[in-house]
mmCIF file of C-alpha atoms in Angstrom:
data_model
loop_
_atom_site.group_PDB
_atom_site.id
_atom_site.type_symbol
_atom_site.label_atom_id
_atom_site.label_comp_id
_atom_site.label_asym_id
_atom_site.label_seq_id
_atom_site.Cartn_x
_atom_site.Cartn_y
_atom_site.Cartn_z
ATOM 1 C CA MET A 36 -18.513 25.629 -18.668
ATOM 2 C CA ASP A 37 -21.675 26.534 -17.282
ATOM 3 C CA VAL A 38 -21.272 27.715 -13.612
ATOM 4 C CA MET A 39 -23.456 26.471 -10.483
ATOM 5 C CA VAL A 40 -22.945 27.852 -7.653
ATOM 6 C CA GLU A 41 -22.321 31.493 -6.674
ATOM 7 C CA LYS A 42 -19.757 31.245 -3.289
ATOM 8 C CA CYS A 43 -17.733 28.704 -2.909
ATOM 9 C CA ALA A 44 -14.274 28.074 -1.200
ATOM 10 C CA GLY A 45 -11.801 25.634 -2.538
ATOM 11 C CA ILE A 46 -9.387 24.010 0.010
ATOM 12 C CA ASP A 47 -5.803 23.297 -0.428
ATOM 13 C CA VAL A 48 -4.564 20.309 3.269
ATOM 14 C CA HIS A 49 -1.825 19.997 4.606
ATOM 15 C CA LYS A 50 -1.137 19.128 7.733
ATOM 16 C CA SER A 51 -0.652 22.167 9.852
ATOM 17 C CA LYS A 52 -1.619 24.627 7.110
ATOM 18 C CA ILE A 53 -4.848 25.319 5.460
ATOM 19 C CA THR A 54 -4.865 27.406 2.221
ATOM 20 C CA VAL A 55 -8.213 28.418 0.947
ATOM 21 C CA CYS A 56 -9.865 30.802 -2.472
ATOM 22 C CA VAL A 57 -12.816 31.398 -2.576
ATOM 23 C CA LEU A 58 -14.640 32.533 -4.952
ATOM 24 C CA ILE A 59 -17.601 35.899 -5.246
ATOM 25 C CA GLY A 60 -19.753 35.982 -8.751
ATOM 26 C CA GLU A 61 -23.341 35.882 -10.231
ATOM 27 C CA MET A 62 -23.324 32.829 -12.978
ATOM 28 C CA THR A 63 -23.251 34.739 -15.772
ATOM 29 C CA ASN A 64 -20.235 35.869 -14.017
ATOM 30 C CA ALA A 65 -17.319 34.073 -16.386
ATOM 31 C CA LYS A 66 -14.491 36.281 -13.575
ATOM 32 C CA PRO A 67 -16.048 35.667 -10.384
ATOM 33 C CA LYS A 68 -13.944 37.753 -7.613
ATOM 34 C CA ARG A 69 -11.245 35.604 -6.502
ATOM 35 C CA GLU A 70 -9.667 35.633 -2.854
ATOM 36 C CA LEU A 71 -6.989 33.753 -1.273
ATOM 37 C CA LYS A 72 -5.898 32.934 2.610
ATOM 38 C CA THR A 73 -4.283 30.553 4.480
ATOM 39 C CA PHE A 74 -4.528 28.845 7.546
ATOM 40 C CA GLY A 75 -2.863 27.535 10.469
ATOM 41 C CA THR A 76 -4.919 23.890 11.621
ATOM 42 C CA THR A 77 -5.647 24.372 14.913
ATOM 43 C CA THR A 78 -8.804 24.375 16.654
ATOM 44 C CA MET A 79 -8.920 27.809 16.975
ATOM 45 C CA GLU A 80 -7.766 28.523 13.340
ATOM 46 C CA LEU A 81 -10.396 26.407 11.558
ATOM 47 C CA HIS A 82 -12.859 28.125 13.452
ATOM 48 C CA ALA A 83 -11.402 31.478 12.596
ATOM 49 C CA CYS A 84 -11.538 29.905 9.045
ATOM 50 C CA ALA A 85 -15.128 29.234 9.858
ATOM 51 C CA GLN A 86 -16.015 32.862 10.711
ATOM 52 C CA TRP A 87 -14.364 34.551 8.234
ATOM 53 C CA LEU A 88 -16.852 32.289 5.130
ATOM 54 C CA VAL A 89 -18.609 32.588 7.295
ATOM 55 C CA LYS A 90 -18.998 36.855 6.501
ATOM 56 C CA LEU A 91 -17.755 36.302 3.396
ATOM 57 C CA GLY A 92 -21.442 33.906 2.468
ATOM 58 C CA ILE A 93 -20.343 31.545 1.669
ATOM 59 C CA THR A 94 -22.020 28.488 0.214
ATOM 60 C CA THR A 95 -19.993 24.996 -0.797
ATOM 61 C CA VAL A 96 -16.770 24.474 0.444
ATOM 62 C CA LEU A 97 -15.172 21.855 -1.032
ATOM 63 C CA MET A 98 -11.015 19.355 -0.257
ATOM 64 C CA GLU A 99 -10.244 17.139 -0.683
ATOM 65 C CA SER A 100 -9.339 13.386 0.767
ATOM 66 C CA THR A 101 -5.925 13.823 1.662
ATOM 67 C CA GLY A 102 -5.063 10.914 4.706
ATOM 68 C CA GLN A 103 -6.682 11.759 7.433
ATOM 69 C CA TYR A 104 -5.975 15.145 7.380
ATOM 70 C CA TRP A 105 -9.377 16.454 6.105
ATOM 71 C CA ARG A 106 -11.398 14.597 9.599
ATOM 72 C CA PRO A 107 -10.543 17.525 11.979
ATOM 73 C CA ILE A 108 -11.064 19.932 8.625
ATOM 74 C CA TRP A 109 -14.478 18.831 7.612
ATOM 75 C CA ASN A 110 -15.438 18.320 11.701
ATOM 76 C CA ILE A 111 -15.228 21.449 12.206
ATOM 77 C CA LEU A 112 -16.369 23.732 9.250
ATOM 78 C CA GLU A 113 -19.894 21.013 9.956
ATOM 79 C CA PRO A 114 -21.328 22.627 11.877
ATOM 80 C CA TYR A 115 -21.141 26.004 10.644
ATOM 81 C CA GLN A 116 -23.995 24.618 7.859
ATOM 82 C CA PHE A 117 -22.422 23.926 4.965
ATOM 83 C CA GLN A 118 -22.617 22.470 2.061
ATOM 84 C CA MET A 119 -18.861 20.476 2.353
ATOM 85 C CA ILE A 120 -18.034 17.984 0.087
ATOM 86 C CA LEU A 121 -15.163 15.614 -0.292
ATOM 87 C CA ALA A 122 -13.698 16.040 -2.843
ATOM 88 C CA ASN A 123 -11.966 12.024 -4.836
ATOM 89 C CA ALA A 124 -8.094 13.403 -5.750
ATOM 90 C CA GLN A 125 -8.198 10.841 -8.265
ATOM 91 C CA HIS A 126 -11.194 12.266 -9.893
ATOM 92 C CA ILE A 127 -10.468 16.147 -9.593
ATOM 93 C CA LYS A 128 -6.701 14.860 -11.565
ATOM 94 C CA GLN A 129 -8.502 12.784 -14.468
ATOM 95 C CA VAL A 130 -10.355 16.291 -14.821
ATOM 96 C CA PRO A 131 -8.900 18.569 -18.446
ATOM 97 C CA GLY A 132 -8.070 21.692 -18.772
ATOM 98 C CA ARG A 133 -5.936 22.306 -15.260
ATOM 99 C CA LYS A 134 -2.961 24.683 -15.919
ATOM 100 C CA THR A 135 0.304 24.460 -13.561
ATOM 101 C CA ASP A 136 -0.064 28.480 -12.806
ATOM 102 C CA ILE A 137 -2.643 27.666 -10.674
ATOM 103 C CA LYS A 138 -2.744 26.736 -7.033
ATOM 104 C CA ASP A 139 -4.653 22.707 -5.924
ATOM 105 C CA ALA A 140 -6.990 25.452 -3.949
ATOM 106 C CA GLN A 141 -7.856 27.816 -6.855
ATOM 107 C CA TRP A 142 -8.124 24.276 -8.897
ATOM 108 C CA ILE A 143 -11.202 23.277 -6.609
ATOM 109 C CA ALA A 144 -13.621 26.243 -5.739
ATOM 110 C CA GLU A 145 -13.150 26.674 -9.762
ATOM 111 C CA LEU A 146 -14.900 22.769 -10.263
ATOM 112 C CA GLY A 147 -17.097 23.180 -8.126
ATOM 113 C CA ARG A 148 -18.034 26.470 -8.783
ATOM 114 C CA CYS A 149 -19.519 25.150 -12.035
ATOM 115 C CA GLY A 150 -20.282 21.630 -10.648
ATOM 116 C CA LEU A 151 -17.500 19.263 -11.954
ATOM 117 C CA VAL A 152 -17.065 17.627 -8.814
ATOM 118 C CA ASN A 153 -18.654 14.262 -7.385
ATOM 119 C CA GLY A 154 -18.708 14.750 -3.350
ATOM 120 C CA SER A 155 -17.272 11.594 -1.854
ATOM 121 C CA TYR A 156 -19.942 9.387 1.540
ATOM 122 C CA VAL A 157 -19.334 10.402 4.273
ATOM 123 C CA PRO A 158 -21.330 9.235 7.463
ATOM 124 C CA ASP A 159 -22.462 12.062 9.970
ATOM 125 C CA ARG A 160 -20.575 11.585 13.101
ATOM 126 C CA ASP A 161 -21.436 8.322 15.112
ATOM 127 C CA ILE A 162 -21.843 6.427 11.396
ATOM 128 C CA GLN A 163 -17.582 7.879 11.553
ATOM 129 C CA ASP A 164 -17.338 6.121 15.230
ATOM 130 C CA LEU A 165 -18.867 2.697 14.600
ATOM 131 C CA ARG A 166 -16.651 3.627 11.171
ATOM 132 C CA GLN A 167 -13.011 3.314 12.944
ATOM 133 C CA LEU A 168 -13.722 0.692 15.306
ATOM 134 C CA THR A 169 -14.382 -1.453 13.118
ATOM 135 C CA ARG A 170 -11.861 0.004 10.693
ATOM 136 C CA HIS A 171 -9.166 -0.677 13.742
ATOM 137 C CA ARG A 172 -10.819 -4.535 15.060
ATOM 138 C CA SER A 173 -10.127 -5.707 11.315
ATOM 139 C CA SER A 174 -6.409 -3.739 12.160
ATOM 140 C CA VAL A 175 -6.025 -5.443 14.471
ATOM 141 C CA LYS A 176 -7.121 -9.159 13.727
ATOM 142 C CA GLU A 177 -4.410 -8.295 10.462
ATOM 143 C CA ASP A 178 -1.361 -8.225 13.201
ATOM 144 C CA LEU A 179 -2.100 -10.167 15.672
ATOM 145 C CA THR A 180 -3.272 -13.142 12.426
ATOM 146 C CA ARG A 181 0.876 -11.811 11.385
ATOM 147 C CA ARG A 182 2.122 -11.891 14.996
ATOM 148 C CA LYS A 183 0.562 -16.020 14.901
ATOM 149 C CA ASN A 184 2.347 -16.403 12.116
ATOM 150 C CA GLN A 185 5.628 -15.581 13.485
ATOM 151 C CA VAL A 186 4.948 -18.426 16.538
ATOM 152 C CA HIS A 187 4.701 -21.144 13.117
ATOM 153 C CA ASP A 188 7.796 -19.655 11.013
ATOM 154 C CA ILE A 189 10.216 -19.598 15.020
ATOM 155 C CA LEU A 190 8.815 -22.948 15.424
ATOM 156 C CA GLN A 191 8.972 -23.985 12.462
ATOM 157 C CA ARG A 192 12.822 -23.089 11.984
ATOM 158 C CA SER A 193 13.761 -24.559 15.408
ATOM 159 C CA ASN A 194 11.885 -27.759 14.188
ATOM 160 C CA PHE A 195 8.832 -27.969 16.489
ATOM 161 C CA LYS A 196 6.697 -29.827 14.133
ATOM 162 C CA LEU A 197 3.357 -29.385 17.000
ATOM 163 C CA SER A 198 0.949 -27.267 14.676
ATOM 164 C CA SER A 199 1.211 -30.876 13.118
ATOM 165 C CA TYR A 200 -0.977 -32.798 15.659
ATOM 166 C CA LEU A 201 -3.300 -29.589 17.278
ATOM 167 C CA SER A 202 -4.880 -28.176 15.632
ATOM 168 C CA ASP A 203 -5.501 -24.708 17.253
ATOM 169 C CA ILE A 204 -1.466 -24.354 18.793
ATOM 170 C CA PHE A 205 -2.687 -20.364 20.926
ATOM 171 C CA GLY A 206 -5.009 -22.931 22.256
ATOM 172 C CA LYS A 207 -5.614 -24.130 26.416
ATOM 173 C CA THR A 208 -2.741 -26.830 25.547
ATOM 174 C CA GLY A 209 -0.395 -24.601 22.956
ATOM 175 C CA GLN A 210 -0.102 -22.219 25.365
ATOM 176 C CA THR A 211 1.175 -24.277 28.560
ATOM 177 C CA LEU A 212 3.341 -25.595 25.607
ATOM 178 C CA LEU A 213 4.381 -22.667 24.033
ATOM 179 C CA HIS A 214 5.865 -21.609 27.894
ATOM 180 C CA MET A 215 6.722 -24.586 28.422
ATOM 181 C CA PHE A 216 9.639 -23.866 24.908
ATOM 182 C CA ILE A 217 10.030 -20.875 26.363
ATOM 183 C CA ASN A 218 10.655 -21.743 30.714
ATOM 184 C CA GLY A 219 13.562 -24.267 28.705
ATOM 185 C CA GLU A 220 11.380 -27.440 30.291
ATOM 186 C CA ALA A 221 11.742 -30.782 29.518
ATOM 187 C CA ILE A 222 9.413 -32.352 27.387
ATOM 188 C CA THR A 223 8.750 -36.494 28.659
ATOM 189 C CA GLU A 224 5.661 -38.442 28.423
ATOM 190 C CA LYS A 225 5.445 -37.497 32.032
ATOM 191 C CA THR A 226 6.014 -33.917 32.337
ATOM 192 C CA LEU A 227 2.898 -33.775 29.656
ATOM 193 C CA GLU A 228 0.271 -36.137 31.454
ATOM 194 C CA ASP A 229 -1.360 -33.381 32.834
ATOM 195 C CA LYS A 230 -1.181 -30.131 30.477
ATOM 196 C CA VAL A 231 -2.599 -32.048 27.568
ATOM 197 C CA HIS A 232 -6.137 -31.853 27.695
ATOM 198 C CA LYS A 233 -7.995 -35.066 27.017
ATOM 199 C CA ARG A 234 -9.407 -33.883 23.599
ATOM 200 C CA VAL A 235 -6.769 -34.365 21.774
ATOM 201 C CA LEU A 236 -6.140 -36.687 19.696
ATOM 202 C CA ALA A 237 -2.478 -37.254 19.208
ATOM 203 C CA THR A 238 -1.376 -39.225 21.473
ATOM 204 C CA LEU A 239 1.814 -38.476 24.680
ATOM 205 C CA PRO A 240 4.200 -40.426 22.417
ATOM 206 C CA GLN A 241 3.778 -38.756 19.397
ATOM 207 C CA LEU A 242 4.049 -34.433 20.489
ATOM 208 C CA VAL A 243 7.665 -35.374 22.809
ATOM 209 C CA GLU A 244 8.732 -36.406 18.874
ATOM 210 C CA ALA A 245 6.677 -32.968 17.891
ATOM 211 C CA MET A 246 8.478 -31.740 20.816
ATOM 212 C CA ASN A 247 11.740 -33.202 19.065
ATOM 213 C CA GLY A 248 13.468 -29.558 18.342
ATOM 214 C CA SER A 249 15.786 -27.507 19.045
ATOM 215 C CA LEU A 250 14.770 -24.190 20.048
ATOM 216 C CA THR A 251 17.613 -21.304 20.523
ATOM 217 C CA LYS A 252 18.033 -18.772 23.589
ATOM 218 C CA VAL A 253 17.690 -16.167 20.817
ATOM 219 C CA ASN A 254 14.488 -18.057 18.948
ATOM 220 C CA ARG A 255 12.592 -18.337 23.279
ATOM 221 C CA GLN A 256 12.959 -14.789 23.629
ATOM 222 C CA LEU A 257 11.321 -14.096 20.684
ATOM 223 C CA LEU A 258 8.404 -17.185 21.218
ATOM 224 C CA LYS A 259 8.416 -14.415 25.093
ATOM 225 C CA LEU A 260 7.575 -11.540 22.837
ATOM 226 C CA GLU A 261 5.969 -12.832 20.378
ATOM 227 C CA LEU A 262 3.033 -14.543 22.363
ATOM 228 C CA GLU A 263 2.518 -11.738 25.552
ATOM 229 C CA THR A 264 2.043 -9.320 22.149
ATOM 230 C CA ILE A 265 -0.639 -12.069 20.835
ATOM 231 C CA ASN A 266 -2.634 -11.975 24.051
ATOM 232 C CA ARG A 267 -2.294 -7.990 24.280
ATOM 233 C CA LEU A 268 -4.218 -8.322 21.325
ATOM 234 C CA GLU A 269 -6.799 -11.076 21.753
ATOM 235 C CA THR A 270 -7.852 -8.809 25.115
ATOM 236 C CA GLU A 271 -7.740 -5.500 23.455
ATOM 237 C CA CYS A 272 -9.490 -6.926 20.226
ATOM 238 C CA GLN A 273 -12.467 -7.794 22.713
ATOM 239 C CA GLU A 274 -13.007 -4.900 24.030
ATOM 240 C CA CYS A 275 -13.027 -3.079 20.858
ATOM 241 C CA GLU A 276 -15.272 -6.047 20.543
ATOM 242 C CA TYR A 277 -17.651 -4.158 23.778
ATOM 243 C CA TYR A 278 -17.596 -0.817 22.221
ATOM 244 C CA ILE A 279 -18.896 -1.695 19.006
ATOM 245 C CA GLU A 280 -21.851 -3.764 20.983
ATOM 246 C CA GLU A 281 -22.556 -1.059 22.746
ATOM 247 C CA HIS A 282 -22.116 1.807 19.523
ATOM 248 C CA ILE A 283 -24.136 -0.261 17.578
ATOM 249 C CA GLU A 284 -26.928 -0.761 19.967
ATOM 250 C CA LYS A 285 -29.002 1.752 19.159
ATOM 251 C CA TYR A 286 -29.510 0.495 15.145
ATOM 252 C CA GLU A 287 -30.673 -2.789 16.711
ATOM 253 C CA ASP A 288 -33.451 -2.414 14.392
ATOM 254 C CA VAL A 289 -31.260 -2.890 11.517
ATOM 255 C CA TYR A 290 -29.040 -4.889 12.980
ATOM 256 C CA LEU A 291 -30.710 -7.700 14.057
ATOM 257 C CA ARG A 292 -32.014 -7.890 10.072
ATOM 258 C CA LEU A 293 -28.362 -7.832 8.751
ATOM 259 C CA LEU A 294 -27.873 -11.347 10.657
ATOM 260 C CA GLU A 295 -31.316 -12.824 8.894
ATOM 261 C CA ILE A 296 -29.226 -12.710 5.494
ATOM 262 C CA PRO A 297 -27.651 -15.807 4.698
ATOM 263 C CA GLY A 298 -23.751 -15.721 4.872
ATOM 264 C CA VAL A 299 -23.604 -12.707 7.283
ATOM 265 C CA SER A 300 -22.131 -12.960 10.858
ATOM 266 C CA ARG A 301 -22.186 -10.634 13.580
ATOM 267 C CA THR A 302 -18.515 -9.110 12.131
ATOM 268 C CA THR A 303 -20.459 -9.293 8.747
ATOM 269 C CA ALA A 304 -23.233 -6.592 9.283
ATOM 270 C CA GLN A 305 -21.485 -4.327 12.047
ATOM 271 C CA VAL A 306 -19.009 -3.966 9.335
ATOM 272 C CA ILE A 307 -21.497 -3.553 6.495
ATOM 273 C CA LEU A 308 -23.483 -0.936 9.149
ATOM 274 C CA ALA A 309 -20.668 0.800 10.203
ATOM 275 C CA GLU A 310 -19.602 1.768 6.206
ATOM 276 C CA ILE A 311 -23.376 1.895 4.770
ATOM 277 C CA GLY A 312 -24.435 3.111 7.324
ATOM 278 C CA PRO A 313 -28.526 2.490 8.878
ATOM 279 C CA THR A 314 -29.810 4.527 5.546
ATOM 280 C CA VAL A 315 -28.767 3.984 1.517
ATOM 281 C CA ASP A 316 -30.276 7.967 0.947
ATOM 282 C CA ALA A 317 -25.948 8.505 -0.467
ATOM 283 C CA PHE A 318 -26.516 5.909 -3.507
ATOM 284 C CA GLU A 319 -29.777 6.150 -4.910
ATOM 285 C CA THR A 320 -29.791 3.424 -6.129
ATOM 286 C CA ALA A 321 -28.226 -0.815 -6.113
ATOM 287 C CA GLU A 322 -25.651 -0.111 -8.525
ATOM 288 C CA LYS A 323 -24.687 2.920 -7.200
ATOM 289 C CA LEU A 324 -23.462 0.584 -3.657
ATOM 290 C CA ALA A 325 -22.136 -1.950 -6.174
ATOM 291 C CA SER A 326 -19.938 0.595 -7.466
ATOM 292 C CA TRP A 327 -19.021 2.279 -4.615
ATOM 293 C CA ALA A 328 -18.058 -1.156 -2.708
ATOM 294 C CA GLY A 329 -15.862 -1.370 -5.489
ATOM 295 C CA LEU A 330 -18.133 -5.153 -6.733
ATOM 296 C CA CYS A 331 -19.797 -3.156 -9.656
ATOM 297 C CA PRO A 332 -19.239 -6.065 -12.415
ATOM 298 C CA GLY A 333 -16.855 -4.552 -15.004
ATOM 299 C CA SER A 334 -17.176 -4.123 -19.063
ATOM 300 C CA TYR A 335 -15.247 -2.707 -22.012
ATOM 301 C CA GLU A 336 -16.118 -2.859 -25.042
ATOM 302 C CA SER A 337 -14.475 -3.158 -28.559
ATOM 303 C CA ALA A 338 -15.165 -3.521 -31.935
ATOM 304 C CA GLY A 339 -18.735 -4.188 -31.236
ATOM 305 C CA ILE A 340 -18.276 -6.430 -29.192
ATOM 306 C CA GLN A 341 -18.472 -7.192 -24.665
ATOM 307 C CA TYR A 342 -15.375 -7.980 -22.994
ATOM 308 C CA GLY A 343 -15.440 -9.097 -18.687
ATOM 309 C CA SER A 344 -12.805 -6.419 -16.695
ATOM 310 C CA LYS A 345 -11.769 -6.351 -13.329
ATOM 311 C CA THR A 346 -14.328 -4.658 -10.357
ATOM 312 C CA THR A 347 -13.480 -1.421 -8.694
ATOM 313 C CA ARG A 348 -11.592 -1.296 -6.515
ATOM 314 C CA GLY A 349 -13.615 0.837 -4.042
ATOM 315 C CA ASN A 350 -14.156 1.031 -0.450
ATOM 316 C CA ARG A 351 -12.065 -2.290 0.298
ATOM 317 C CA TYR A 352 -13.339 -3.097 3.951
ATOM 318 C CA LEU A 353 -16.640 -3.415 3.406
ATOM 319 C CA LYS A 354 -16.094 -5.032 -0.439
ATOM 320 C CA ALA A 355 -14.368 -7.919 1.692
ATOM 321 C CA ALA A 356 -16.954 -8.424 4.684
ATOM 322 C CA LEU A 357 -18.442 -8.896 2.189
ATOM 323 C CA CYS A 358 -16.460 -11.623 -0.475
ATOM 324 C CA ARG A 359 -16.152 -13.410 2.932
ATOM 325 C CA ALA A 360 -20.038 -13.577 3.375
ATOM 326 C CA GLY A 361 -20.345 -14.758 -0.047
ATOM 327 C CA LEU A 362 -17.762 -17.769 0.454
ATOM 328 C CA ILE A 363 -20.133 -18.514 3.622
ATOM 329 C CA ALA A 364 -23.272 -18.817 1.764
ATOM 330 C CA GLY A 365 -21.741 -20.218 -0.770
ATOM 331 C CA ARG A 366 -21.406 -23.025 1.612
ATOM 332 C CA SER A 367 -24.480 -23.248 3.246
ATOM 333 C CA ASN A 368 -27.635 -25.516 1.922
ATOM 334 C CA ASN A 369 -29.342 -22.092 1.003
ATOM 335 C CA GLN A 370 -29.853 -22.900 -2.539
ATOM 336 C CA ASP A 371 -30.025 -19.703 -4.004
ATOM 337 C CA PHE A 372 -26.736 -19.283 -3.309
ATOM 338 C CA ARG A 373 -25.433 -22.518 -2.986
ATOM 339 C CA SER A 374 -26.243 -23.317 -6.631
ATOM 340 C CA VAL A 375 -24.777 -20.020 -8.158
ATOM 341 C CA TYR A 376 -21.413 -20.467 -5.811
ATOM 342 C CA TYR A 377 -20.744 -24.355 -7.239
ATOM 343 C CA LYS A 378 -21.565 -23.605 -11.282
ATOM 344 C CA PHE A 379 -18.594 -20.439 -10.764
ATOM 345 C CA LYS A 380 -16.413 -23.355 -9.124
ATOM 346 C CA GLU A 381 -17.577 -25.886 -11.451
ATOM 347 C CA ARG A 382 -16.087 -23.657 -13.803
ATOM 348 C CA ASN A 383 -12.774 -23.344 -12.017
ATOM 349 C CA GLN A 384 -14.289 -19.419 -11.212
ATOM 350 C CA LYS A 385 -14.591 -20.020 -7.783
ATOM 351 C CA SER A 386 -13.389 -16.478 -6.384
ATOM 352 C CA LYS A 387 -15.595 -14.784 -9.411
ATOM 353 C CA GLY A 388 -18.626 -16.652 -7.730
ATOM 354 C CA ILE A 389 -17.429 -15.241 -4.653
ATOM 355 C CA VAL A 390 -17.605 -12.087 -6.216
ATOM 356 C CA ALA A 391 -21.114 -13.118 -7.448
ATOM 357 C CA LEU A 392 -22.525 -13.765 -4.607
ATOM 358 C CA ALA A 393 -21.063 -10.258 -2.779
ATOM 359 C CA HIS A 394 -22.595 -8.244 -5.323
ATOM 360 C CA LYS A 395 -26.292 -10.268 -4.781
ATOM 361 C CA ILE A 396 -26.259 -9.985 -0.868
ATOM 362 C CA LEU A 397 -25.104 -6.166 -1.602
ATOM 363 C CA ARG A 398 -28.416 -6.201 -3.481
ATOM 364 C CA ILE A 399 -30.165 -7.393 -0.743
ATOM 365 C CA VAL A 400 -28.760 -5.818 2.051
ATOM 366 C CA TYR A 401 -29.657 -2.295 0.412
ATOM 367 C CA ALA A 402 -33.272 -3.848 -0.172
ATOM 368 C CA LEU A 403 -33.580 -4.300 3.504
ATOM 369 C CA ILE A 404 -32.861 -0.946 4.815
ATOM 370 C CA ASP A 405 -34.434 1.457 2.026
ATOM 371 C CA THR A 406 -37.876 -0.045 2.969
ATOM 372 C CA GLY A 407 -37.163 -0.754 6.670
ATOM 373 C CA GLU A 408 -38.364 -4.714 5.849
ATOM 374 C CA SER A 409 -36.999 -8.293 6.380
ATOM 375 C CA TYR A 410 -35.391 -11.408 5.442
ATOM 376 C CA ASP A 411 -37.805 -12.549 3.113
ATOM 377 C CA PRO A 412 -36.401 -15.844 0.871
ATOM 378 C CA GLY A 413 -39.353 -16.168 -2.107
ATOM 379 C CA LYS A 414 -38.443 -12.416 -2.498
ATOM 380 C CA GLN A 415 -34.623 -12.648 -2.640
ATOM 381 C CA LYS A 416 -35.543 -15.636 -5.351
ATOM 382 C CA LYS A 417 -35.764 -12.903 -8.272
ATOM 383 C CA THR A 418 -32.614 -11.028 -7.017
ATOM 384 C CA PRO A 419 -30.024 -12.017 -9.861
ATOM 385 C CA ALA A 420 -27.018 -12.927 -9.048
ATOM 386 C CA THR A 421 -24.061 -10.675 -11.291
ATOM 387 C CA ALA A 422 -21.461 -12.437 -13.121
ATOM 388 C CA ILE A 423 -18.579 -10.994 -12.314
ATOM 389 C CA ALA A 424 -15.954 -11.043 -15.052
#
């Protein structure tokens, strides 16, 4: 294998320690000088590691993306002006030639010295902070949905059919009725008169019959705990929205242009900006961005016949946000997106149509960020919606 880097270091990352292997030698030297050293993961020891690498004249530092453990190491080493490469662990394992007696750090260093490691995309610190906020919001919303489903389960097993008459049992009227269950209050037409909003279509007799169930003491207690958790999570989600809006002000130009794309909501635009960043310099083409996002159409050929294959895993946060945008755009009045969506729907391939529209939206996003232009429906008619097989 041809040598591409004269002085590089491979880091095997663990929770409480890191193992660093340094390889130093001319490009014509097949057997470079090798040195192994172990450091702790405290801030002081990581700075000592960085200073040691600087003293040796190391130019390139490589490490695997091991959970969240790589992040503090990256944050401390990055200011020392090394060429930082975050390797995909799966990619490293697939490279042939590894011997069982070679340590992980040495193997990473050897691959890096020969230029066989493709670095993962790591945005700058500010975008990383925005990404953490949007991902935290996503996690809170998932937890909120799970908690609401728990409330529905409690009511169903207690034979309360409240959800049959209220579109949202967690609205103002629903919350009031749920607290009546918890407090064990009598459910009659008289007690409900001043508690039911005038916009509720169900009649009082219907609501009384729907709430004619059997709620045990334990279920009341569980219902109380779930509602308290739901209220806390909703407050946390609102605070997270505020922090995201505050953080995204510096990227207002890109953010507002993303909102012009059909199907892209505030939340989707925020996720796109957090995952991709305000520039697309890390991605040479829209196709490479689509591959990274997991929206690249698969291709499999055998005996001269091409078959479709599933999309890759990709960035699940970006992929989910774009698929939601694709569904909204497909159901909108925008004929460019609507025609694609219903073409797939007529074939009973609605999910494929959503992914195809997500791919189309991502290509538009790439063009808008790359050129700095605003969304122009006339230009985007030329952007194909790739069929995802």
